Coordinates of C-alpha atoms in Angstrom, one line a residue:
M285 CA -38.2 88.8 -75.0
V286 CA -39.0 85.3 -76.3
A287 CA -38.1 82.7 -73.6
A288 CA -37.4 79.0 -74.3
L289 CA -39.6 76.8 -72.1
P290 CA -38.3 73.5 -70.8
S291 CA -39.8 70.4 -72.4
D292 CA -40.4 67.1 -70.6
L293 CA -36.8 66.0 -70.3
S294 CA -37.2 63.6 -67.4
H295 CA -38.6 60.1 -67.7
S296 CA -39.4 60.2 -63.9
P297 CA -40.4 63.8 -63.3
L298 CA -41.9 63.1 -59.8
L299 CA -38.5 61.7 -58.6
G300 CA -36.8 64.8 -60.0
I301 CA -39.2 67.1 -58.3
L302 CA -38.8 65.3 -55.0
G303 CA -35.0 65.5 -55.3
V304 CA -35.2 69.3 -56.0
V305 CA -37.3 70.2 -53.1
M306 CA -35.6 67.9 -50.6
G307 CA -32.3 69.7 -51.2
A308 CA -33.8 73.0 -50.0
G309 CA -35.5 71.3 -47.0
I310 CA -32.3 69.4 -45.9
V311 CA -30.1 72.5 -45.7
T312 CA -32.8 74.5 -44.0
L313 CA -33.4 71.7 -41.4
A314 CA -29.6 71.3 -40.9
G315 CA -29.2 74.9 -40.0
R316 CA -32.1 75.0 -37.7
L317 CA -31.1 71.9 -35.8
L318 CA -27.6 73.2 -35.4
S319 CA -28.8 76.4 -33.8
L320 CA -31.2 74.5 -31.5
G321 CA -28.6 71.9 -30.4
L322 CA -25.8 74.4 -30.0
A323 CA -25.7 74.0 -26.2
D324 CA -25.4 70.2 -26.4
L325 CA -22.7 70.5 -29.1
K326 CA -20.7 72.9 -27.0
G327 CA -20.9 70.6 -24.0
N328 CA -19.7 67.6 -26.1
V329 CA -16.7 69.5 -27.3
G330 CA -16.1 71.3 -24.0
I331 CA -16.1 74.9 -25.1
G332 CA -17.5 78.1 -23.7
F333 CA -19.9 80.8 -24.9
D334 CA -17.4 82.8 -27.0
D335 CA -16.0 79.8 -28.9
G336 CA -19.4 78.3 -29.3
A337 CA -20.8 81.5 -30.8
W338 CA -18.6 80.9 -33.9
I339 CA -20.0 77.4 -34.6
A340 CA -23.2 78.5 -36.4
S341 CA -21.3 81.4 -38.0
A342 CA -18.8 78.9 -39.6
F343 CA -21.6 76.8 -41.1
N344 CA -23.7 79.7 -42.3
A345 CA -20.7 81.8 -43.6
A346 CA -19.6 78.7 -45.7
I347 CA -23.1 78.5 -47.1
M348 CA -22.9 82.2 -48.0
F349 CA -19.5 81.7 -49.6
I350 CA -20.6 78.9 -51.9
G351 CA -23.6 80.7 -53.2
P352 CA -21.9 83.0 -55.8
F353 CA -19.2 80.4 -56.4
T354 CA -21.9 77.9 -57.3
V355 CA -22.3 79.7 -60.6
Y356 CA -18.7 78.8 -61.5
L357 CA -19.0 75.2 -60.3
G358 CA -22.3 74.6 -62.1
A359 CA -20.9 76.0 -65.3
L360 CA -17.6 74.1 -65.0
L361 CA -18.9 70.7 -63.9
G362 CA -22.6 70.8 -64.7
T363 CA -25.3 71.3 -62.0
R364 CA -26.2 67.6 -61.7
R365 CA -22.7 66.4 -61.1
T366 CA -21.9 69.2 -58.7
L367 CA -25.0 68.4 -56.7
L368 CA -24.3 64.7 -56.4
V369 CA -20.7 65.2 -55.4
S370 CA -21.6 67.8 -52.8
A371 CA -24.3 65.7 -51.4
A372 CA -22.0 62.7 -51.0
M373 CA -19.5 64.8 -49.1
F374 CA -22.2 66.3 -47.0
I375 CA -23.4 62.8 -46.0
V376 CA -19.9 61.8 -44.8
V377 CA -19.3 65.0 -42.9
S378 CA -22.8 64.9 -41.2
A379 CA -22.1 61.3 -40.1
L380 CA -18.7 62.3 -38.6
L381 CA -19.6 65.6 -36.8
P382 CA -21.1 64.0 -33.6
L383 CA -17.9 62.0 -33.1
V384 CA -15.7 65.1 -33.0
H385 CA -14.4 66.3 -29.7
T386 CA -11.8 68.8 -30.9
Y387 CA -12.9 72.4 -31.5
S388 CA -10.6 73.0 -34.5
L389 CA -11.7 69.8 -36.2
L390 CA -15.3 70.6 -35.5
M391 CA -15.0 74.0 -37.1
F392 CA -13.3 72.6 -40.2
L393 CA -16.0 69.9 -40.7
L394 CA -18.7 72.5 -40.2
V395 CA -17.2 74.7 -42.9
I396 CA -17.1 71.6 -45.2
A397 CA -20.7 70.9 -44.4
G398 CA -21.7 74.5 -45.2
L399 CA -19.8 74.5 -48.5
T400 CA -21.3 71.2 -49.7
S401 CA -24.9 71.8 -48.5
G402 CA -24.8 75.4 -49.7
T403 CA -24.9 74.2 -53.3
F404 CA -28.4 72.6 -52.7
Y405 CA -30.4 75.9 -52.9
P406 CA -29.1 77.6 -56.0
L407 CA -28.5 74.4 -58.0
T408 CA -31.8 72.8 -57.2
L409 CA -33.5 76.0 -58.3
T410 CA -31.5 75.9 -61.5
F411 CA -32.7 72.3 -62.1
A412 CA -36.3 73.3 -61.5
L413 CA -36.1 76.1 -64.0
R414 CA -34.5 74.1 -66.8
N415 CA -35.7 70.5 -66.4
I416 CA -39.0 70.2 -64.6
P417 CA -42.0 69.9 -67.0
L418 CA -44.3 72.9 -66.9
R419 CA -47.4 71.0 -65.9
Y420 CA -45.6 70.1 -62.6
L421 CA -44.4 73.6 -61.8
A422 CA -47.2 74.4 -59.4
F423 CA -46.9 71.0 -57.7
T424 CA -43.1 71.6 -57.4
V425 CA -43.7 75.0 -55.8
A426 CA -46.1 73.4 -53.3
L427 CA -43.6 70.8 -52.3
Y428 CA -40.8 73.3 -52.1
A429 CA -42.8 75.5 -49.8
T430 CA -43.8 72.6 -47.6
C431 CA -40.2 71.3 -47.3
V432 CA -38.6 74.7 -46.5
E433 CA -41.4 76.0 -44.2
G434 CA -41.9 72.6 -42.6
A435 CA -38.2 72.4 -41.8
V436 CA -38.2 75.8 -40.2
N437 CA -41.3 75.2 -38.0
F438 CA -40.9 71.5 -37.3
A439 CA -37.3 71.6 -36.2
P440 CA -37.9 72.6 -32.5
S441 CA -40.3 69.7 -31.9
L442 CA -38.0 67.3 -33.8
Y443 CA -35.0 68.3 -31.7
G444 CA -37.0 68.1 -28.5
F445 CA -38.0 64.5 -29.5
Y446 CA -34.3 63.7 -30.2
R447 CA -33.3 64.9 -26.7
E448 CA -36.1 63.1 -25.0
H449 CA -36.0 59.7 -26.8
L450 CA -32.7 59.4 -28.8
S451 CA -29.7 61.7 -28.5
W452 CA -28.5 65.1 -29.6
E453 CA -26.3 63.5 -32.2
W454 CA -29.3 63.1 -34.5
M455 CA -29.1 66.8 -35.2
F456 CA -26.4 65.8 -37.7
W457 CA -27.3 62.2 -38.4
T458 CA -30.7 63.3 -39.7
S459 CA -29.0 64.9 -42.7
A460 CA -26.8 61.8 -43.2
V461 CA -29.9 59.6 -43.4
I462 CA -32.1 61.9 -45.6
T463 CA -29.5 63.2 -48.1
P464 CA -29.0 59.8 -49.8
V465 CA -32.7 59.8 -50.7
M466 CA -32.3 63.2 -52.3
M467 CA -29.3 61.9 -54.3
A468 CA -31.2 58.9 -55.6
C469 CA -34.1 61.1 -56.7
I470 CA -31.8 63.5 -58.5
Y471 CA -29.8 60.6 -60.1
F472 CA -32.8 58.8 -61.4
G473 CA -35.3 61.6 -61.9
I474 CA -33.3 64.4 -63.6
P475 CA -31.1 63.8 -66.7
E476 CA -27.6 65.2 -67.1
S477 CA -27.9 68.8 -68.3
P478 CA -25.5 70.1 -71.0
K479 CA -22.7 72.2 -69.8
P480 CA -23.0 75.9 -70.7
Q481 CA -21.0 76.8 -73.8
K482 CA -18.0 78.9 -73.2
S483 CA -17.5 82.0 -75.3
G484 CA -14.9 84.7 -75.5
T485 CA -12.1 84.6 -72.9
A486 CA -11.7 81.5 -70.7
P487 CA -13.7 81.8 -67.5
S488 CA -11.8 82.4 -64.3
F489 CA -12.7 81.6 -60.7
V490 CA -10.9 84.7 -59.3
G491 CA -13.9 87.0 -59.6
F492 CA -16.2 84.4 -58.1
F493 CA -13.7 83.9 -55.2
Y494 CA -13.6 87.6 -54.5
A495 CA -17.4 87.9 -54.4
S496 CA -17.8 84.8 -52.4
A497 CA -15.2 85.8 -49.8
G498 CA -16.6 89.3 -49.5
F499 CA -20.2 88.1 -48.9
A500 CA -19.0 85.4 -46.5
L501 CA -16.9 87.9 -44.4
V502 CA -19.7 90.5 -44.3
F503 CA -22.2 87.7 -43.4
A504 CA -19.9 86.6 -40.5
A505 CA -19.6 90.2 -39.3
L506 CA -23.3 90.7 -39.2
D507 CA -23.8 87.3 -37.5
Q508 CA -21.4 88.3 -34.7
G509 CA -22.2 92.0 -34.6
Q510 CA -24.6 92.0 -31.6
R511 CA -22.3 89.8 -29.5
L512 CA -19.2 91.8 -30.3
D513 CA -21.0 95.2 -29.9
W514 CA -20.7 96.2 -33.6
W515 CA -18.2 98.9 -34.4
R516 CA -16.7 99.0 -30.9
S517 CA -15.2 95.6 -31.7
G518 CA -12.0 95.2 -33.7
V519 CA -13.0 91.7 -34.9
F520 CA -16.3 93.0 -36.3
T521 CA -14.6 96.0 -37.9
A522 CA -11.9 93.8 -39.5
L523 CA -14.4 91.3 -40.8
F524 CA -16.7 93.9 -42.3
I525 CA -13.9 96.0 -43.9
A526 CA -12.2 92.9 -45.3
G527 CA -15.5 91.7 -46.8
A528 CA -16.1 95.1 -48.3
F529 CA -12.6 95.1 -49.8
F530 CA -13.1 91.7 -51.5
L531 CA -16.5 92.9 -52.9
I532 CA -14.8 96.0 -54.3
C533 CA -12.1 93.8 -55.8
S534 CA -14.8 91.6 -57.4
L535 CA -16.5 94.7 -58.8
V536 CA -13.3 96.1 -60.3
R537 CA -12.4 92.7 -61.8
R538 CA -15.9 92.5 -63.3
L539 CA -15.6 95.9 -64.9
R540 CA -12.1 95.2 -66.3
S541 CA -12.6 91.6 -67.4
P542 CA -16.3 90.4 -67.6
N543 CA -16.8 86.7 -66.9
P544 CA -18.7 84.8 -69.6
L545 CA -20.3 82.6 -67.0
V546 CA -22.1 85.5 -65.3
D547 CA -24.8 87.7 -66.8
L548 CA -25.2 90.5 -64.2
P549 CA -26.9 93.0 -66.6
Y550 CA -29.7 90.4 -66.9
L551 CA -30.6 91.1 -63.3
R552 CA -31.4 94.7 -64.0
K553 CA -35.2 94.1 -64.4
W554 CA -38.0 95.7 -62.5
N555 CA -39.7 92.6 -61.3
T556 CA -36.5 90.8 -60.5
N557 CA -35.4 93.6 -58.1
L558 CA -38.8 94.0 -56.5
L559 CA -39.0 90.2 -56.0
A560 CA -35.6 90.4 -54.3
V561 CA -37.0 93.0 -51.9
G562 CA -40.0 90.6 -51.3
L563 CA -37.7 87.7 -50.6
F564 CA -35.6 89.8 -48.3
A565 CA -38.7 91.0 -46.4
F566 CA -40.1 87.4 -46.2
R567 CA -37.0 86.2 -44.5
F568 CA -37.4 89.0 -42.0
V569 CA -41.1 88.3 -41.2
L570 CA -40.3 84.6 -40.8
L571 CA -38.6 85.7 -37.5
A572 CA -42.0 85.8 -36.0
T573 CA -41.9 82.0 -35.7
I574 CA -38.1 81.4 -35.9
L575 CA -37.0 84.0 -33.2
I576 CA -39.8 86.0 -31.5
I577 CA -42.1 83.2 -30.4
P578 CA -39.3 80.9 -29.2
Q579 CA -37.6 83.7 -27.3
S580 CA -40.8 84.8 -25.7
L581 CA -41.1 81.4 -24.2
A582 CA -37.4 80.8 -23.6
V583 CA -37.2 83.8 -21.2
R584 CA -39.6 81.9 -19.0
G585 CA -37.3 78.9 -18.9
F586 CA -39.1 76.7 -21.4
D587 CA -36.8 74.2 -23.3
A588 CA -37.0 73.1 -27.0
A589 CA -39.6 70.4 -26.3
Q590 CA -41.9 72.9 -24.6
I591 CA -41.4 75.6 -27.2
G592 CA -41.9 73.2 -30.1
P593 CA -45.7 73.0 -29.9
A594 CA -46.0 76.8 -30.2
I595 CA -44.9 76.6 -33.8
L596 CA -45.5 73.0 -34.6
W597 CA -49.1 73.7 -35.5
T598 CA -47.9 76.1 -38.1
A599 CA -46.0 73.3 -39.8
L600 CA -48.7 70.7 -39.8
P601 CA -51.3 72.5 -42.0
E602 CA -48.7 73.7 -44.4
L603 CA -48.8 70.6 -46.7
L604 CA -52.6 71.0 -47.2
L605 CA -52.3 74.7 -47.6
A606 CA -49.4 74.4 -50.1
F607 CA -51.4 72.1 -52.3
L608 CA -54.4 74.4 -52.0
G609 CA -52.1 77.2 -53.3
A610 CA -51.0 74.9 -56.1
F611 CA -54.6 74.2 -57.0
L612 CA -55.3 78.0 -57.2
L613 CA -52.2 78.6 -59.3
N614 CA -53.2 75.9 -61.8
R615 CA -56.6 77.6 -62.0
G616 CA -55.0 80.8 -63.1
F617 CA -54.8 82.6 -59.7
D618 CA -52.5 85.6 -59.8
T619 CA -49.3 84.9 -58.0
R620 CA -49.1 88.5 -56.7
L621 CA -52.5 88.1 -55.1
L622 CA -51.5 84.8 -53.5
M623 CA -48.4 86.6 -52.1
A624 CA -50.5 89.5 -50.8
I625 CA -52.9 87.2 -49.0
G626 CA -50.0 85.5 -47.4
F627 CA -48.3 88.7 -46.1
A628 CA -51.6 90.1 -44.9
S629 CA -52.3 86.9 -43.0
I630 CA -48.9 87.1 -41.3
A631 CA -49.6 90.7 -40.3
F632 CA -53.0 89.8 -38.7
A633 CA -51.4 86.9 -36.9
C634 CA -48.7 89.1 -35.5
L635 CA -51.2 91.8 -34.4
I636 CA -53.1 89.1 -32.5
N637 CA -49.9 87.8 -30.9
A638 CA -49.2 91.4 -29.9
N639 CA -51.6 90.7 -27.0
F640 CA -48.7 88.8 -25.5
T641 CA -48.3 88.8 -21.7
S642 CA -45.6 87.4 -19.4
T643 CA -47.9 84.5 -18.4
W644 CA -48.2 83.1 -22.0
S645 CA -47.2 79.5 -22.7
A646 CA -47.2 77.5 -26.0
E647 CA -50.9 77.0 -25.8
N648 CA -51.6 80.7 -26.1
Y649 CA -50.1 80.8 -29.6
F650 CA -52.3 78.0 -30.9
R651 CA -55.1 80.4 -31.9
T652 CA -52.9 82.1 -34.4
E653 CA -51.1 79.0 -35.7
L654 CA -53.5 78.4 -38.6
L655 CA -53.5 82.0 -39.7
M656 CA -49.7 82.1 -39.5
A657 CA -49.5 78.8 -41.5
V658 CA -51.8 80.3 -44.2
G659 CA -49.6 83.4 -44.3
Q660 CA -46.3 81.7 -44.5
S661 CA -47.4 79.1 -47.1
F662 CA -49.2 81.5 -49.4
A663 CA -46.6 84.3 -49.1
F664 CA -43.8 81.8 -49.9
M665 CA -45.7 80.1 -52.7
G666 CA -46.7 83.4 -54.3
L667 CA -43.1 84.6 -54.0
V668 CA -41.5 81.4 -55.5
S669 CA -44.1 81.1 -58.2
S670 CA -43.5 84.8 -59.1
L671 CA -39.8 84.1 -59.3
I672 CA -40.3 81.2 -61.7
L673 CA -42.6 83.2 -63.9
Q674 CA -40.1 86.1 -63.9
A675 CA -37.3 83.7 -64.9
I676 CA -39.3 82.2 -67.7
F677 CA -40.5 85.4 -69.2
S678 CA -37.3 87.4 -68.7
G679 CA -35.2 85.0 -70.7
A680 CA -33.4 83.1 -67.9
L681 CA -34.0 79.8 -69.7
E682 CA -32.5 80.9 -73.0
V683 CA -28.9 80.8 -71.8
P684 CA -27.7 78.5 -68.9
Q685 CA -25.6 81.3 -67.5
R686 CA -28.7 83.4 -66.9
A687 CA -30.4 80.6 -64.9
L688 CA -27.3 80.1 -62.8
T689 CA -26.9 83.8 -62.2
F690 CA -30.6 84.2 -61.3
S691 CA -30.4 81.3 -58.9
A692 CA -27.2 82.4 -57.2
F693 CA -28.5 86.0 -56.9
F694 CA -31.7 85.0 -55.1
H695 CA -29.7 82.5 -52.9
T696 CA -27.5 85.4 -51.8
V697 CA -30.5 87.6 -51.2
R698 CA -32.2 84.8 -49.2
L699 CA -29.1 84.4 -46.9
F700 CA -28.5 88.1 -46.4
G701 CA -32.2 88.7 -45.8
G702 CA -32.2 86.1 -43.0
Q703 CA -28.9 87.2 -41.5
I704 CA -29.6 91.0 -41.6
G705 CA -33.1 90.3 -40.3
V706 CA -31.7 88.3 -37.3
A707 CA -29.1 91.1 -36.7
V708 CA -31.8 93.8 -36.8
M709 CA -34.3 91.9 -34.7
G710 CA -31.6 90.9 -32.2
R711 CA -30.5 94.6 -31.8
F712 CA -34.2 95.7 -31.6
I713 CA -35.0 93.2 -28.8
A714 CA -31.8 94.1 -26.9
E715 CA -32.3 97.8 -27.1
H716 CA -36.1 97.8 -26.4
E717 CA -35.6 95.5 -23.4
K718 CA -33.1 98.0 -21.9
L719 CA -35.6 100.8 -22.6
H720 CA -38.6 99.1 -21.0
S721 CA -36.5 97.9 -18.1
N722 CA -35.4 101.5 -17.4
L723 CA -39.0 102.8 -17.7
L724 CA -40.4 100.1 -15.5
G725 CA -37.5 100.5 -13.0
L726 CA -38.5 104.1 -12.6
Q727 CA -41.8 102.9 -11.1
V728 CA -40.0 100.5 -8.7
Q729 CA -38.1 102.9 -6.4
R730 CA -37.2 102.8 -2.7
G731 CA -39.8 104.7 -0.7
D732 CA -42.7 103.8 -3.0
W733 CA -45.3 102.1 -0.8
I734 CA -46.2 99.5 -3.3
S735 CA -42.6 98.5 -3.9
E736 CA -41.8 98.5 -0.2
G737 CA -44.9 96.5 0.6
T738 CA -44.0 93.9 -2.0
V739 CA -40.5 93.5 -0.8
R740 CA -41.6 93.2 2.9
N741 CA -44.2 90.6 2.1
L742 CA -41.7 88.5 0.0
T743 CA -39.0 88.9 2.7
A744 CA -41.4 87.6 5.3
G745 CA -42.4 84.7 3.2
L746 CA -38.8 83.7 2.4
A747 CA -37.4 84.3 5.9
A748 CA -38.0 80.7 7.1
K749 CA -36.0 79.3 4.2
S750 CA -33.2 81.9 4.0
N751 CA -30.0 82.6 5.8
G752 CA -31.2 85.3 8.0
L753 CA -33.3 88.4 7.3
A754 CA -30.7 90.0 5.1
G755 CA -30.6 86.9 2.9
A756 CA -34.4 86.8 2.7
A757 CA -34.4 90.5 1.7
G758 CA -31.8 89.9 -1.0
R759 CA -33.8 87.0 -2.5
A760 CA -36.9 89.2 -2.4
L761 CA -35.2 92.0 -4.3
G762 CA -34.0 89.4 -6.8
I763 CA -37.5 88.2 -7.4
V764 CA -38.8 91.7 -7.9
D765 CA -35.9 92.4 -10.3
G766 CA -36.8 89.2 -12.3
K767 CA -40.5 90.2 -12.5
V768 CA -39.5 93.7 -13.8
R769 CA -37.2 92.1 -16.4
L770 CA -39.9 89.6 -17.4
Q771 CA -42.4 92.4 -17.9
A772 CA -39.8 94.4 -19.9
Y773 CA -39.3 91.4 -22.2
A774 CA -43.1 91.1 -22.6
L775 CA -43.3 94.7 -23.8
T776 CA -40.3 94.1 -26.1
F777 CA -41.9 91.1 -27.8
I778 CA -45.1 93.1 -28.3
D779 CA -43.1 95.8 -30.1
A780 CA -41.4 93.0 -32.1
F781 CA -44.7 91.6 -33.3
H782 CA -45.8 95.1 -34.3
L783 CA -42.5 95.5 -36.2
V784 CA -43.1 92.4 -38.2
A785 CA -46.7 93.3 -38.9
W786 CA -45.8 96.7 -40.3
T787 CA -43.1 95.1 -42.4
C788 CA -45.8 93.0 -44.0
V789 CA -47.9 96.1 -44.6
G790 CA -44.9 97.7 -46.3
I791 CA -44.3 94.7 -48.6
L792 CA -47.9 94.9 -49.7
F793 CA -47.0 98.1 -51.4
V794 CA -44.0 96.5 -53.1
I795 CA -46.3 93.7 -54.4
A796 CA -48.7 96.3 -55.8
M797 CA -45.8 97.6 -57.9
L798 CA -45.0 94.3 -59.5
H799 CA -45.7 93.9 -63.3
R800 CA -48.2 91.2 -64.3
S801 CA -46.7 88.2 -66.1
P802 CA -47.8 87.6 -69.7
M803 CA -49.1 84.2 -68.7
N804 CA -50.0 82.4 -65.5
F805 CA -49.4 78.8 -64.5
R806 CA -52.7 77.6 -66.1
D807 CA -51.6 79.1 -69.4
L808 CA -48.1 77.6 -69.1
G809 CA -49.5 74.1 -68.5
S810 CA -51.1 74.2 -71.9
L811 CA -47.9 75.2 -73.6
Q812 CA -45.7 72.2 -72.8
G813 CA -43.0 72.1 -75.4
S814 CA -43.9 75.4 -77.1
T815 CA -42.5 78.9 -76.9
P816 CA -44.6 81.7 -75.6
T817 CA -44.0 85.3 -76.4
G818 CA -44.9 88.5 -74.7
E819 CA -43.7 91.3 -72.6
A820 CA -44.6 91.9 -69.0
K821 CA -47.5 94.3 -68.6
P822 CA -48.0 96.6 -65.7

């Protein structure tokens, strides 16, 4: 299909590009800082574990809700206006959140923060597709990868710095300080885009509301599933069934009364669906640095400041690596090959990290940091650049509704990929820890001479500082139990690194099935203002 390419619509394209990529980075950083500072936030409000568990869920479920609904808002108000209004509200809420001491008000403001910042991802991608000049596309992808990946990997060190030198309140105030810069870049760098033309029946928000509510409820159910023990919990069951009901209502309404603002049949393309699988898998393999490495150190009692260096050196080289990827793309490098190199590098880094022992500290991960940085940067750049090429050559730019639908679809996939990945990995770690604890416990039995000797020696060493011999024996048994549990976690994290590595291997086969785009970024750069033709070739 012939696809209309964007011309140089902006008088300040670099400002527009900066605004686009900052939006994705800000919402990523806000979510990471919220999860890292959850304990401090609960202490400030004075709530316990169960109430605190819903804090991150409220924020993330709101982001999930606004994803599909963004299609309606962007079509009704225009993407630029929606972004600016949402960003202004997000600034106000971020500034107020540290001052809240009431749980109900905190939850309300977090929902507002999620709803406003949740527009950044799909609408900035829409801006990128329709307004950024082609010669800057590779540069934009590089900055985008740097902002998103940098926010993910830099957040632990940043929060550790806040706790040591400033205060925990900066987990919110950071967004309040940075977001005005994004607004200024969007206002001055990207022109007002025309609103999509309405055709046929008047568009309705009801179908969007059903879909958004359904996705948000299912997302919340998955987020709380491990804590609530899945289907054994009435809350989980109610959330999941209610979400499924809303999604069915959305489907029925779509079949009976199609909305002119949505073009779902456009998504039925081979590369689009394979790239959705790739994005889903990428969000899962990111858990190597988001979840597995931090937890492997947290079980030994390390805090955020001590855990941060373990993944900080993944973030630092990413700017250079991202621009190396942009250089390769501008020289005609195949985006599929760049993606494959990235996933292969992540797999090798995870296999090296699978040598993990219970004595590891942050320094032991330094040797794999560069390899992990290469993997995450190249995999993400290859994925995003493939998405852009797919949008261009599948006709997403011909009709505004297609660009909005494309962006909202991948925003939904991104969020569900991350949440399902966390749910799967959380369940995997919990079950494997029980398995390894049970297997190791079989080797530590009463009557075994090694076990008895260890307990006697520990009891003798602790007797002088304990309340009698019985107290010393109890402390000795506690130490042995802790050592067994620590070894069980070590074996569990080894299994988790292998799981991520094999996921990367599996996605390499998906990449091999992608169709080659008619043109690459080097060809597109020479076609500024023209219209290419061609069909995707296998």
